Coordinates of C-alpha atoms and ligand atoms in Angstrom, one line a residue:
M1 CA -1.7 -55.6 -66.9
T2 CA 2.2 -53.7 -66.3
A3 CA 2.7 -50.4 -66.0
S4 CA 5.2 -48.5 -68.1
N5 CA 9.2 -48.6 -65.9
N6 CA 9.1 -45.1 -64.9
A7 CA 5.9 -45.5 -63.1
S8 CA 5.7 -48.7 -61.6
P9 CA 2.5 -49.2 -59.1
V10 CA 1.9 -48.8 -55.8
Q11 CA 2.3 -52.4 -54.3
T12 CA -1.3 -53.3 -51.9
V13 CA -1.9 -56.8 -50.6
Q14 CA -5.2 -57.5 -52.6
S15 CA -7.2 -60.3 -50.0
S16 CA -11.2 -60.4 -50.8
S17 CA -13.5 -58.4 -52.2
A18 CA -13.8 -56.4 -48.3
D19 CA -10.9 -55.8 -48.3
K20 CA -10.6 -53.3 -50.9
W21 CA -7.9 -51.2 -51.0
W22 CA -9.6 -48.0 -51.5
K23 CA -11.8 -48.8 -48.9
K24 CA -9.0 -47.2 -46.2
S25 CA -7.8 -44.6 -48.7
V26 CA -8.5 -40.7 -48.8
V27 CA -8.1 -39.2 -52.0
Y28 CA -7.1 -35.7 -52.6
Q29 CA -8.6 -33.6 -55.0
V30 CA -6.6 -31.6 -57.4
Y31 CA -7.5 -28.8 -59.0
P32 CA -4.2 -28.3 -61.6
Q33 CA -5.0 -24.9 -62.9
S34 CA -4.9 -23.7 -59.2
F35 CA -2.6 -25.2 -57.4
Q36 CA 1.2 -24.3 -57.7
D37 CA 2.6 -23.2 -60.8
S38 CA 6.2 -23.8 -61.6
N39 CA 7.0 -21.6 -64.8
N40 CA 5.3 -18.1 -63.8
D41 CA 2.7 -17.7 -66.0
G42 CA -0.2 -17.8 -63.5
I43 CA -1.5 -21.5 -64.7
G44 CA -1.0 -24.2 -61.9
D45 CA 0.5 -27.2 -64.0
L46 CA 2.1 -30.9 -63.4
Q47 CA 5.9 -30.2 -62.7
G48 CA 4.1 -27.7 -59.5
L49 CA 1.7 -30.3 -58.6
R50 CA 4.5 -32.6 -58.4
S51 CA 6.6 -30.9 -56.5
R52 CA 4.0 -30.7 -54.0
L53 CA 3.8 -34.2 -53.3
D54 CA 5.7 -33.9 -50.0
Y55 CA 2.5 -31.9 -48.9
I56 CA 0.1 -34.5 -49.8
Q57 CA 1.9 -37.0 -48.2
N58 CA 2.1 -35.5 -45.1
L59 CA -1.5 -34.7 -45.0
G60 CA -1.5 -38.2 -45.5
A61 CA -4.1 -38.4 -48.1
D62 CA -3.3 -42.1 -50.8
V63 CA -4.6 -40.7 -53.2
I64 CA -4.3 -38.1 -55.6
W65 CA -7.5 -37.0 -58.4
L66 CA -6.7 -34.9 -60.7
N67 CA -9.3 -32.2 -62.4
P68 CA -9.0 -33.1 -66.4
I69 CA -5.1 -32.3 -67.4
Y70 CA -6.0 -33.4 -71.1
K71 CA -5.4 -30.9 -74.4
S72 CA -8.8 -28.9 -74.6
P73 CA -10.1 -25.3 -75.8
L74 CA -10.8 -24.5 -71.5
V75 CA -14.7 -23.1 -72.0
D76 CA -15.6 -25.0 -69.1
N77 CA -12.0 -25.7 -67.8
G78 CA -11.4 -29.6 -69.3
Y79 CA -14.9 -30.5 -69.2
D80 CA -14.6 -30.5 -72.8
I81 CA -11.1 -32.5 -74.4
S82 CA -10.3 -32.1 -77.8
D83 CA -7.7 -34.9 -77.4
Y84 CA -8.2 -37.8 -75.0
K85 CA -4.3 -38.9 -75.4
S86 CA -2.6 -35.4 -74.9
I87 CA -2.1 -33.4 -72.3
N88 CA -2.5 -29.5 -72.4
P89 CA 0.2 -27.3 -73.2
I90 CA 0.0 -25.5 -70.6
Y91 CA -0.3 -28.0 -68.1
G92 CA 3.1 -29.7 -69.3
T93 CA 4.1 -32.5 -71.4
L94 CA 3.1 -37.0 -71.2
D95 CA 7.0 -36.4 -69.4
D96 CA 5.3 -34.2 -66.7
F97 CA 2.8 -36.5 -66.2
K98 CA 4.9 -39.8 -66.2
A99 CA 7.4 -37.9 -63.7
L100 CA 4.2 -37.1 -61.6
L101 CA 2.9 -40.5 -61.6
A102 CA 6.2 -41.7 -60.4
D103 CA 7.3 -40.1 -58.1
A104 CA 3.5 -39.9 -56.5
H105 CA 3.7 -44.1 -56.9
A106 CA 7.3 -43.8 -54.9
R107 CA 5.6 -42.7 -52.2
G108 CA 2.9 -45.0 -52.0
I109 CA 0.3 -42.0 -53.7
R110 CA -2.2 -43.0 -56.1
I111 CA -3.5 -41.2 -58.9
V112 CA -6.6 -40.8 -60.6
M113 CA -7.8 -38.6 -63.6
D114 CA -10.7 -37.6 -64.4
L115 CA -13.0 -39.7 -67.6
V116 CA -14.8 -36.8 -69.2
V117 CA -16.8 -39.7 -71.9
N118 CA -21.1 -38.1 -72.0
H119 CA -19.6 -35.4 -74.6
T120 CA -16.5 -34.0 -76.1
S121 CA -15.5 -30.7 -76.6
S122 CA -17.0 -29.1 -80.0
Q123 CA -13.5 -29.3 -81.2
H124 CA -12.1 -32.8 -81.3
E125 CA -11.3 -34.3 -84.4
W126 CA -14.7 -36.6 -84.1
F127 CA -17.0 -33.7 -83.6
I128 CA -15.5 -31.5 -86.3
E129 CA -15.7 -35.1 -89.1
S130 CA -18.9 -35.2 -87.5
C131 CA -20.6 -32.1 -88.6
K132 CA -19.4 -32.4 -92.0
S133 CA -22.4 -35.1 -93.4
K134 CA -24.2 -38.2 -92.7
D135 CA -22.4 -40.6 -94.0
N136 CA -18.5 -40.4 -92.8
P137 CA -17.2 -42.8 -90.3
Y138 CA -18.0 -40.1 -87.6
S139 CA -21.4 -39.5 -88.3
D140 CA -22.6 -41.6 -85.9
Y141 CA -20.6 -40.5 -82.9
Y142 CA -23.1 -37.6 -81.7
I143 CA -26.6 -37.2 -81.4
W144 CA -28.2 -35.7 -84.3
K145 CA -32.0 -35.6 -84.9
D146 CA -33.4 -33.3 -87.7
P147 CA -35.2 -30.4 -86.7
K148 CA -39.4 -30.5 -86.0
P149 CA -41.9 -29.5 -89.0
D150 CA -41.3 -26.1 -88.3
G151 CA -37.7 -26.5 -88.0
S152 CA -37.2 -25.5 -84.7
A153 CA -34.8 -28.3 -81.9
P154 CA -36.3 -31.5 -81.2
N155 CA -37.5 -30.9 -77.6
D156 CA -37.3 -28.4 -75.6
W157 CA -34.6 -29.5 -72.7
G158 CA -32.4 -26.4 -71.8
S159 CA -28.8 -26.9 -71.3
T160 CA -26.4 -26.7 -68.3
F161 CA -24.2 -23.5 -69.4
G162 CA -27.5 -22.0 -71.3
G163 CA -29.7 -21.8 -73.8
P164 CA -31.4 -24.9 -75.4
A165 CA -30.0 -28.4 -75.7
W166 CA -29.5 -28.3 -79.5
D167 CA -28.0 -27.0 -82.1
Y168 CA -28.1 -26.7 -85.4
V169 CA -25.4 -27.5 -88.1
P170 CA -26.3 -26.2 -91.5
E171 CA -23.9 -28.5 -93.3
R172 CA -25.9 -31.6 -91.8
G173 CA -29.7 -29.7 -91.4
Q174 CA -29.8 -31.4 -88.3
Y175 CA -29.6 -30.6 -84.2
Y176 CA -26.7 -31.5 -81.9
L177 CA -27.1 -32.9 -78.2
H178 CA -25.2 -30.8 -75.5
C179 CA -26.3 -31.7 -72.2
F180 CA -24.1 -28.4 -71.0
A181 CA -22.2 -25.8 -73.3
K182 CA -22.6 -26.0 -76.6
E183 CA -19.1 -26.7 -77.3
Q184 CA -19.6 -29.4 -75.3
P185 CA -21.3 -32.5 -78.1
D186 CA -22.8 -35.7 -76.4
L187 CA -21.6 -38.3 -77.0
N188 CA -23.7 -41.1 -78.7
W189 CA -23.1 -44.6 -76.4
E190 CA -25.5 -46.9 -78.3
N191 CA -22.2 -46.1 -80.9
E192 CA -20.8 -49.6 -80.4
E193 CA -17.6 -47.6 -81.8
V194 CA -17.5 -44.4 -79.2
R195 CA -18.2 -47.3 -76.7
Q196 CA -14.7 -49.1 -77.6
A197 CA -12.6 -45.6 -78.4
V198 CA -14.3 -44.6 -75.3
Y199 CA -11.8 -48.3 -73.4
D200 CA -9.2 -47.3 -76.3
Q201 CA -8.5 -44.0 -74.5
M202 CA -9.3 -46.0 -70.8
R203 CA -6.2 -48.6 -70.9
F204 CA -3.8 -45.5 -72.5
W205 CA -3.6 -43.9 -69.7
L206 CA -4.5 -47.4 -67.0
D207 CA -1.6 -49.1 -69.3
M208 CA 1.1 -45.8 -68.0
G209 CA -0.2 -47.1 -64.9
V210 CA -2.6 -44.7 -63.5
D211 CA -5.1 -45.9 -60.8
G212 CA -8.5 -45.5 -61.6
F213 CA -11.1 -42.7 -62.7
R214 CA -13.2 -40.0 -62.1
M215 CA -15.6 -40.3 -64.7
D216 CA -17.8 -37.4 -64.9
V217 CA -21.4 -36.9 -65.2
I218 CA -21.7 -40.8 -66.1
S219 CA -25.3 -41.4 -65.0
L220 CA -26.1 -39.7 -68.2
I221 CA -24.9 -41.6 -71.1
S222 CA -27.3 -43.1 -71.8
K223 CA -29.7 -41.1 -73.4
R224 CA -34.1 -42.1 -74.0
M225 CA -33.7 -42.2 -77.5
E226 CA -37.0 -41.4 -77.7
F227 CA -36.4 -38.1 -77.0
P228 CA -39.4 -37.3 -74.3
D229 CA -40.6 -33.3 -73.9
N230 CA -39.4 -32.0 -70.3
N231 CA -42.8 -30.2 -70.0
G232 CA -41.3 -28.0 -67.4
Q233 CA -40.0 -30.5 -64.8
Y234 CA -36.4 -30.3 -63.1
A235 CA -37.7 -25.9 -64.4
Y236 CA -34.3 -24.7 -63.2
A237 CA -31.9 -25.8 -66.1
K238 CA -31.6 -29.0 -65.4
S239 CA -34.4 -30.0 -67.9
Y240 CA -32.7 -33.1 -69.8
Y241 CA -32.9 -35.3 -66.8
A242 CA -36.1 -36.4 -67.4
G243 CA -34.3 -38.1 -71.0
C244 CA -30.8 -38.7 -69.7
S245 CA -29.7 -39.5 -66.1
N246 CA -29.6 -43.0 -65.2
G247 CA -31.5 -44.2 -68.8
P248 CA -32.0 -47.7 -69.7
R249 CA -28.6 -48.4 -71.2
L250 CA -26.6 -47.0 -68.0
H251 CA -25.7 -50.2 -66.3
E252 CA -25.3 -53.0 -69.4
F253 CA -22.6 -49.9 -70.7
L254 CA -21.4 -49.8 -67.2
H255 CA -20.7 -53.2 -66.9
E256 CA -19.2 -53.6 -69.9
M257 CA -16.3 -51.1 -69.2
N258 CA -15.7 -52.7 -66.5
E259 CA -16.0 -56.0 -68.2
Q260 CA -13.4 -54.7 -71.1
V261 CA -11.5 -52.6 -69.2
L262 CA -11.6 -51.6 -65.6
S263 CA -11.3 -55.5 -64.0
H264 CA -8.1 -55.6 -66.0
Y265 CA -6.2 -53.7 -63.9
D266 CA -6.0 -52.5 -60.0
T267 CA -8.4 -49.5 -59.6
I268 CA -9.9 -47.4 -57.9
T269 CA -13.1 -46.2 -60.1
V270 CA -16.3 -43.2 -58.7
G271 CA -19.0 -42.6 -60.6
E272 CA -20.0 -38.4 -60.6
T273 CA -24.1 -39.4 -60.8
P274 CA -26.0 -36.2 -61.2
N275 CA -29.9 -37.5 -60.6
T276 CA -29.2 -40.5 -58.3
T277 CA -30.6 -42.0 -54.9
S278 CA -29.3 -44.2 -53.1
K279 CA -31.6 -47.1 -53.9
Q280 CA -29.9 -46.4 -57.5
A281 CA -26.2 -45.7 -56.0
L282 CA -26.7 -49.6 -55.3
L283 CA -27.3 -50.9 -59.2
F284 CA -23.7 -48.8 -60.2
T285 CA -21.7 -49.9 -56.6
A286 CA -22.7 -52.9 -54.8
P287 CA -20.2 -55.5 -56.1
E288 CA -21.4 -58.3 -57.5
R289 CA -23.0 -55.9 -60.0
E290 CA -18.8 -54.9 -61.5
E291 CA -19.3 -51.2 -62.2
L292 CA -17.8 -48.6 -60.1
D293 CA -16.5 -48.9 -56.6
M294 CA -18.4 -45.4 -55.6
I295 CA -20.1 -43.1 -57.3
F296 CA -20.6 -39.2 -56.1
Q297 CA -24.7 -38.5 -54.8
F298 CA -25.9 -35.2 -55.4
E299 CA -28.8 -34.6 -52.3
H300 CA -26.1 -33.7 -49.3
M301 CA -25.6 -30.6 -51.5
H302 CA -29.8 -29.9 -53.1
L303 CA -30.8 -29.7 -49.2
D304 CA -29.5 -25.3 -49.8
Y305 CA -31.2 -25.3 -53.4
G306 CA -33.6 -21.9 -54.0
K307 CA -35.2 -21.3 -57.0
Y308 CA -31.9 -20.4 -59.5
G309 CA -30.7 -24.1 -58.1
K310 CA -27.4 -24.0 -56.3
F311 CA -26.7 -20.4 -56.5
S312 CA -29.1 -19.3 -53.6
T313 CA -27.7 -17.8 -50.1
N314 CA -30.2 -20.5 -48.3
R315 CA -29.1 -22.2 -45.1
V316 CA -29.1 -25.8 -45.0
A317 CA -31.8 -27.4 -42.3
L318 CA -29.5 -29.5 -39.9
H319 CA -32.1 -32.2 -39.7
D320 CA -32.2 -32.3 -43.4
L321 CA -28.8 -33.1 -43.8
K322 CA -28.2 -35.4 -40.5
E323 CA -31.6 -37.5 -42.5
N324 CA -29.8 -37.5 -46.0
L325 CA -26.2 -38.4 -45.3
S326 CA -27.6 -41.3 -42.5
K327 CA -30.3 -42.5 -45.6
W328 CA -26.7 -42.2 -48.0
Q329 CA -25.4 -44.6 -44.9
I330 CA -27.4 -47.2 -44.3
D331 CA -29.2 -47.8 -48.0
L332 CA -25.8 -48.7 -49.7
K333 CA -25.1 -51.7 -47.6
D334 CA -22.6 -53.9 -49.6
G335 CA -22.2 -50.8 -52.0
W336 CA -20.0 -48.1 -51.1
N337 CA -19.9 -43.9 -50.4
S338 CA -17.7 -41.3 -51.7
L339 CA -18.1 -38.7 -49.0
Y340 CA -17.5 -35.0 -49.8
W341 CA -18.5 -31.4 -48.6
D342 CA -16.6 -30.1 -51.3
N343 CA -15.1 -30.2 -55.0
H344 CA -14.7 -28.3 -57.8
D345 CA -18.0 -27.6 -58.0
Q346 CA -19.0 -25.8 -55.0
P347 CA -18.5 -23.1 -52.8
R348 CA -16.2 -24.1 -49.7
A349 CA -17.7 -26.3 -47.0
V350 CA -17.3 -24.1 -44.6
S351 CA -18.1 -20.9 -45.3
R352 CA -22.0 -22.9 -46.4
F353 CA -22.5 -25.4 -43.3
G354 CA -20.2 -23.8 -41.3
N355 CA -19.1 -20.6 -39.9
D356 CA -16.1 -18.6 -41.6
G357 CA -16.5 -16.0 -39.1
K358 CA -15.5 -16.3 -35.4
Y359 CA -15.4 -19.8 -35.5
R360 CA -13.8 -20.6 -38.7
K361 CA -11.5 -23.2 -37.4
E362 CA -13.4 -25.1 -34.6
S363 CA -16.5 -25.5 -38.0
A364 CA -14.1 -26.5 -40.2
K365 CA -12.5 -29.1 -37.7
M366 CA -16.4 -29.9 -36.9
L367 CA -17.3 -30.2 -40.2
G368 CA -14.3 -32.7 -41.1
M369 CA -15.1 -34.6 -38.4
L370 CA -18.6 -34.9 -39.4
L371 CA -17.5 -36.9 -42.4
H372 CA -14.5 -38.4 -42.3
G373 CA -15.9 -40.3 -38.8
M374 CA -18.9 -42.1 -41.4
K375 CA -18.7 -44.8 -43.9
G376 CA -17.0 -44.3 -47.3
T377 CA -14.2 -42.9 -49.1
P378 CA -13.1 -39.7 -48.1
Y379 CA -12.6 -37.0 -50.3
V380 CA -10.9 -33.8 -49.7
F381 CA -10.7 -30.9 -51.9
Q382 CA -7.6 -27.9 -51.8
G383 CA -7.6 -25.7 -49.2
E384 CA -10.1 -27.7 -47.1
E385 CA -7.9 -29.2 -45.3
L386 CA -6.8 -25.7 -44.9
G387 CA -10.5 -24.6 -44.3
M388 CA -10.6 -22.1 -46.9
K389 CA -13.3 -19.7 -47.4
N390 CA -15.2 -18.1 -49.7
V391 CA -14.1 -15.5 -52.1
A392 CA -16.4 -12.2 -53.0
F393 CA -14.4 -10.7 -55.8
E394 CA -14.8 -7.5 -56.7
S395 CA -16.7 -7.1 -59.3
L396 CA -19.4 -10.2 -61.7
D397 CA -17.0 -9.3 -63.6
D398 CA -13.5 -10.9 -62.4
Y399 CA -15.6 -14.1 -62.5
Q400 CA -14.4 -17.1 -65.4
D401 CA -16.6 -19.9 -65.0
I402 CA -19.2 -20.6 -67.8
E403 CA -21.5 -21.5 -65.1
T404 CA -21.4 -18.8 -63.1
K405 CA -21.4 -16.2 -66.1
F406 CA -24.8 -17.6 -67.9
V407 CA -26.5 -17.8 -64.0
I408 CA -25.4 -13.7 -63.9
E409 CA -26.7 -12.4 -67.5
D410 CA -30.1 -15.4 -66.7
M411 CA -30.5 -13.2 -63.2
R412 CA -30.5 -10.2 -65.0
S413 CA -32.7 -11.2 -67.7
K414 CA -35.3 -12.2 -64.7
G415 CA -35.5 -8.7 -63.0
E416 CA -33.6 -9.8 -60.1
S417 CA -31.4 -7.0 -58.1
E418 CA -28.0 -6.7 -58.6
E419 CA -27.3 -7.4 -54.7
E420 CA -29.5 -10.3 -55.1
I421 CA -27.4 -11.4 -57.9
E422 CA -23.9 -10.8 -56.2
A423 CA -25.3 -12.3 -52.7
C424 CA -26.3 -15.7 -55.0
I425 CA -23.0 -15.5 -57.0
H426 CA -20.7 -15.1 -53.7
A427 CA -22.1 -17.6 -51.9
A428 CA -22.2 -20.7 -54.5
S429 CA -19.8 -19.3 -57.3
R430 CA -17.7 -22.1 -58.5
D431 CA -14.9 -19.9 -58.2
N432 CA -15.2 -20.0 -55.3
A433 CA -13.3 -23.5 -54.9
R434 CA -11.0 -22.2 -57.7
T435 CA -8.8 -19.9 -56.6
P436 CA -4.9 -20.9 -56.5
M437 CA -4.1 -22.4 -52.9
P438 CA -2.1 -20.0 -50.9
W439 CA 1.0 -22.0 -49.7
N440 CA 2.5 -18.4 -48.0
G441 CA 0.7 -15.7 -47.0
E442 CA 2.9 -12.9 -49.1
G443 CA 0.8 -11.1 -50.7
P444 CA 0.2 -10.6 -53.7
Y445 CA 0.4 -14.0 -55.3
F446 CA 0.5 -16.3 -52.1
G447 CA 3.6 -18.9 -53.4
F448 CA 1.3 -19.8 -56.0
S449 CA 3.1 -17.8 -58.4
K450 CA 5.0 -14.9 -59.1
A451 CA 2.4 -14.0 -61.8
K452 CA -0.9 -12.8 -62.0
P453 CA -2.7 -16.1 -62.6
W454 CA -5.9 -16.7 -64.4
I455 CA -8.1 -16.4 -61.5
N456 CA -8.1 -14.3 -58.6
V457 CA -6.7 -15.2 -55.5
N458 CA -8.9 -15.4 -51.9
P459 CA -7.4 -12.4 -50.2
D460 CA -7.8 -14.2 -46.6
S461 CA -4.8 -15.5 -48.1
T462 CA -2.6 -13.5 -45.9
H463 CA -3.7 -15.2 -42.5
I464 CA -5.4 -18.5 -44.6
N465 CA -2.6 -20.5 -45.7
V466 CA -0.1 -23.5 -46.2
E467 CA 2.6 -22.2 -44.6
E468 CA 0.6 -20.9 -41.6
S469 CA -1.0 -24.1 -40.9
L470 CA 2.3 -26.6 -40.8
E471 CA 3.0 -23.9 -38.3
D472 CA 0.1 -24.0 -36.1
P473 CA -0.6 -27.1 -34.2
D474 CA -3.9 -26.7 -33.5
S475 CA -4.7 -25.5 -36.9
V476 CA -7.7 -27.3 -39.5
F477 CA -4.4 -29.1 -41.1
Y478 CA -3.3 -30.8 -38.7
F479 CA -7.3 -32.0 -37.3
Y480 CA -7.5 -33.2 -40.6
K481 CA -4.0 -35.1 -41.3
K482 CA -4.9 -36.9 -37.7
L483 CA -8.7 -37.6 -38.8
I484 CA -6.7 -39.1 -41.8
E485 CA -4.7 -41.7 -39.2
L486 CA -8.0 -42.5 -37.6
R487 CA -9.3 -44.1 -41.3
K488 CA -5.9 -46.1 -41.3
T489 CA -5.7 -47.6 -38.1
L490 CA -8.9 -47.7 -37.0
P491 CA -10.8 -50.3 -38.6
V492 CA -14.7 -49.7 -36.8
L493 CA -13.9 -46.2 -39.5
V494 CA -13.3 -48.2 -42.2
D495 CA -16.5 -51.6 -41.6
G496 CA -18.7 -50.5 -38.5
N497 CA -22.5 -50.4 -39.0
Y498 CA -23.9 -46.4 -38.8
E499 CA -26.4 -45.8 -36.5
L500 CA -28.0 -42.1 -35.8
L501 CA -28.9 -41.1 -32.5
D502 CA -30.6 -38.5 -30.8
A503 CA -32.7 -37.6 -33.9
D504 CA -34.6 -34.9 -33.0
N505 CA -31.7 -32.5 -31.8
P506 CA -32.2 -29.4 -32.8
D507 CA -28.5 -28.3 -32.4
V508 CA -26.0 -31.2 -31.8
F509 CA -25.7 -34.1 -35.0
S510 CA -24.6 -37.7 -33.8
Y511 CA -23.9 -41.0 -34.8
K512 CA -22.8 -44.0 -33.5
R513 CA -20.7 -46.7 -35.5
T514 CA -20.2 -50.1 -34.3
N515 CA -17.9 -53.1 -35.5
G516 CA -16.5 -56.0 -33.2
N517 CA -16.1 -54.9 -30.2
Q518 CA -15.0 -51.3 -31.2
E519 CA -17.7 -48.5 -30.7
L520 CA -17.1 -44.7 -31.9
T521 CA -20.0 -42.1 -31.4
V522 CA -19.3 -38.9 -33.0
I523 CA -21.3 -35.4 -32.1
C524 CA -21.1 -32.4 -34.1
S525 CA -22.7 -29.2 -33.1
F526 CA -23.7 -27.1 -35.3
A527 CA -24.7 -24.2 -32.7
D528 CA -22.8 -20.5 -32.5
H529 CA -23.4 -20.7 -28.7
E530 CA -23.3 -23.7 -25.6
V531 CA -25.6 -26.5 -25.9
P532 CA -25.3 -29.5 -23.7
V533 CA -23.7 -32.6 -24.2
P534 CA -26.4 -34.8 -26.1
F535 CA -26.0 -38.0 -23.5
Q536 CA -23.3 -39.7 -21.6
T537 CA -21.6 -42.1 -23.7
D538 CA -18.9 -44.5 -22.3
G539 CA -15.2 -44.4 -23.5
K540 CA -12.6 -42.0 -23.9
I541 CA -12.9 -39.5 -26.2
I542 CA -9.7 -40.0 -28.9
L543 CA -10.3 -36.5 -31.2
S544 CA -12.1 -32.7 -30.2
N545 CA -11.3 -29.7 -31.6
Y546 CA -10.8 -28.1 -28.0
Q547 CA -9.0 -29.0 -25.0
E548 CA -11.6 -28.7 -22.0
H549 CA -14.1 -31.3 -21.9
S550 CA -17.7 -30.4 -19.5
D551 CA -20.9 -31.2 -19.4
T552 CA -21.6 -28.4 -22.4
L553 CA -20.9 -28.7 -26.1
S554 CA -18.0 -25.2 -26.9
P555 CA -19.8 -23.3 -30.2
Y556 CA -19.5 -26.0 -33.1
E557 CA -17.4 -28.4 -30.8
A558 CA -17.1 -32.1 -32.1
R559 CA -15.9 -35.1 -30.1
M560 CA -15.1 -38.6 -31.4
I561 CA -14.9 -41.5 -28.8
L562 CA -13.9 -44.3 -28.9
S563 CA -14.9 -47.7 -26.3
E564 CA -13.5 -50.8 -26.8
K565 CA -15.6 -53.7 -25.1
Ligands
GLC601 C1 -19.5 -32.3 -64.2 C2 -17.8 -31.5 -63.1 C3 -17.7 -30.1 -64.5 C4 -18.6 -29.5 -65.4 C5 -19.4 -30.8 -65.3 C6 -19.4 -30.9 -67.3 O1 -20.3 -31.6 -63.3 O2 -17.4 -31.8 -62.3 O3 -16.9 -29.5 -63.8 O4 -19.2 -28.3 -65.8 O5 -19.5 -32.1 -65.6 O6 -18.7 -31.3 -67.9
CA602 CA1 2.4 -22.8 -65.5

């Protein structure tokens, strides 16, 4: 398919399916609202991002994933779309987007958009029409059910952002399903017209030159149409999983989407798939099934969960992390992994898995090496490459995120102390990831904007920022840059088999990648003190977060060792 003149596609030499370009790519995730404000209204925008493409190119990432920039009332920061074919004016215009795409392509950087099609905004015209009656052209676009005889909701599911997953509309005398906020009604994928409408908007962006999609909660699109009660399963928040995740027609729908749309373009696709196992992952990603290229799994994100799901202060046990990540490395066989620590829904990795005090830089680099040494496509979330840490906003009232607000209320209603609530929110709020990108150390807004940003800045930006990182040859940024460069030059990083080493070591996560005559060993210490080097390895240290190496590993030391036989 052709792209428009102002956004000619990135040229690639496409050979066998074993040589897909996205297997060598590193994706940089941009949260547009918080990346760079160009017109000083406190909100990041497309022209702002466009002016920062040099920075992303310098890092070496070759794909940008943009969180939703479509028209939206922003109840869930853009994951509630009211028009799939227009840009939210706070970010700019369609022409701004085309200019961004053209500039990115000219640098060999592809752009992936967020496809949010499990649900729309309640302000989408499809939903406004659908609410009006049981017999208009959009009546069947959403999931409507009659009340139970006593007038109550059709089943006992709760929504992610609080309250029941059903809302009553008097005009229809029926309830509609919303797995997320009530302003995010779920689309009815059983309806062929809905699927065609989704494919049509996908073609709209692909024809413009967009290079693929990150598909929001795509594992939820096929519902079990009997809508079973969940009877307390998945107690916290995600009670609809039993009826919505990995449903009966999911793979049929994705195959159809591939056949009718994706297979006609040269794309990268990644499905966000809550509640999906590594075995199920193969159904999405095995190439012969012609569905998606890779998925975002959640299991490693759940290892530190507590009573309130992710809102816990638990620390992950290294043993569990090794077991889980290794399982995904091995089980995916001819499928493909996406590799991530951070995104707009997660707290900052260095605070969560590393040490954001004395060893912030060391542990941020160690985490980078652990992930980028694995098999799959790595994703870097804006600021991760600076070793940005969590932020504790002064007051709970400063939090903006709908999920965070719900959890604060929920924990209060269950009688938790304010101290406990603060600890959980500080540790896990999505707003940790959403603070403005710090471009320099000058407050109050650190180069992001001249106006007060839509969300509070991270006060650590005085010393954790882009300018400082670019001036310091020893920064986390340059370490990430090196990791990305290695992926482009070392075939073993792309294709090598994975083997966990020294599984029982309580402090060190080590593994080996092997490909032909190349052997790459990665040794990562999670200890904040010295520990012995776990085993001897032939070869040369090609990357490390310390200059000097001995028989002991320094705190959070990481070594990547290459041997060619
Ligand atoms: C995904 C998004 C998240 C959003 C939710 C509902 O998990 O990443 O930000 O709130 O879906 O669309
Ligand atoms: Ca702006």
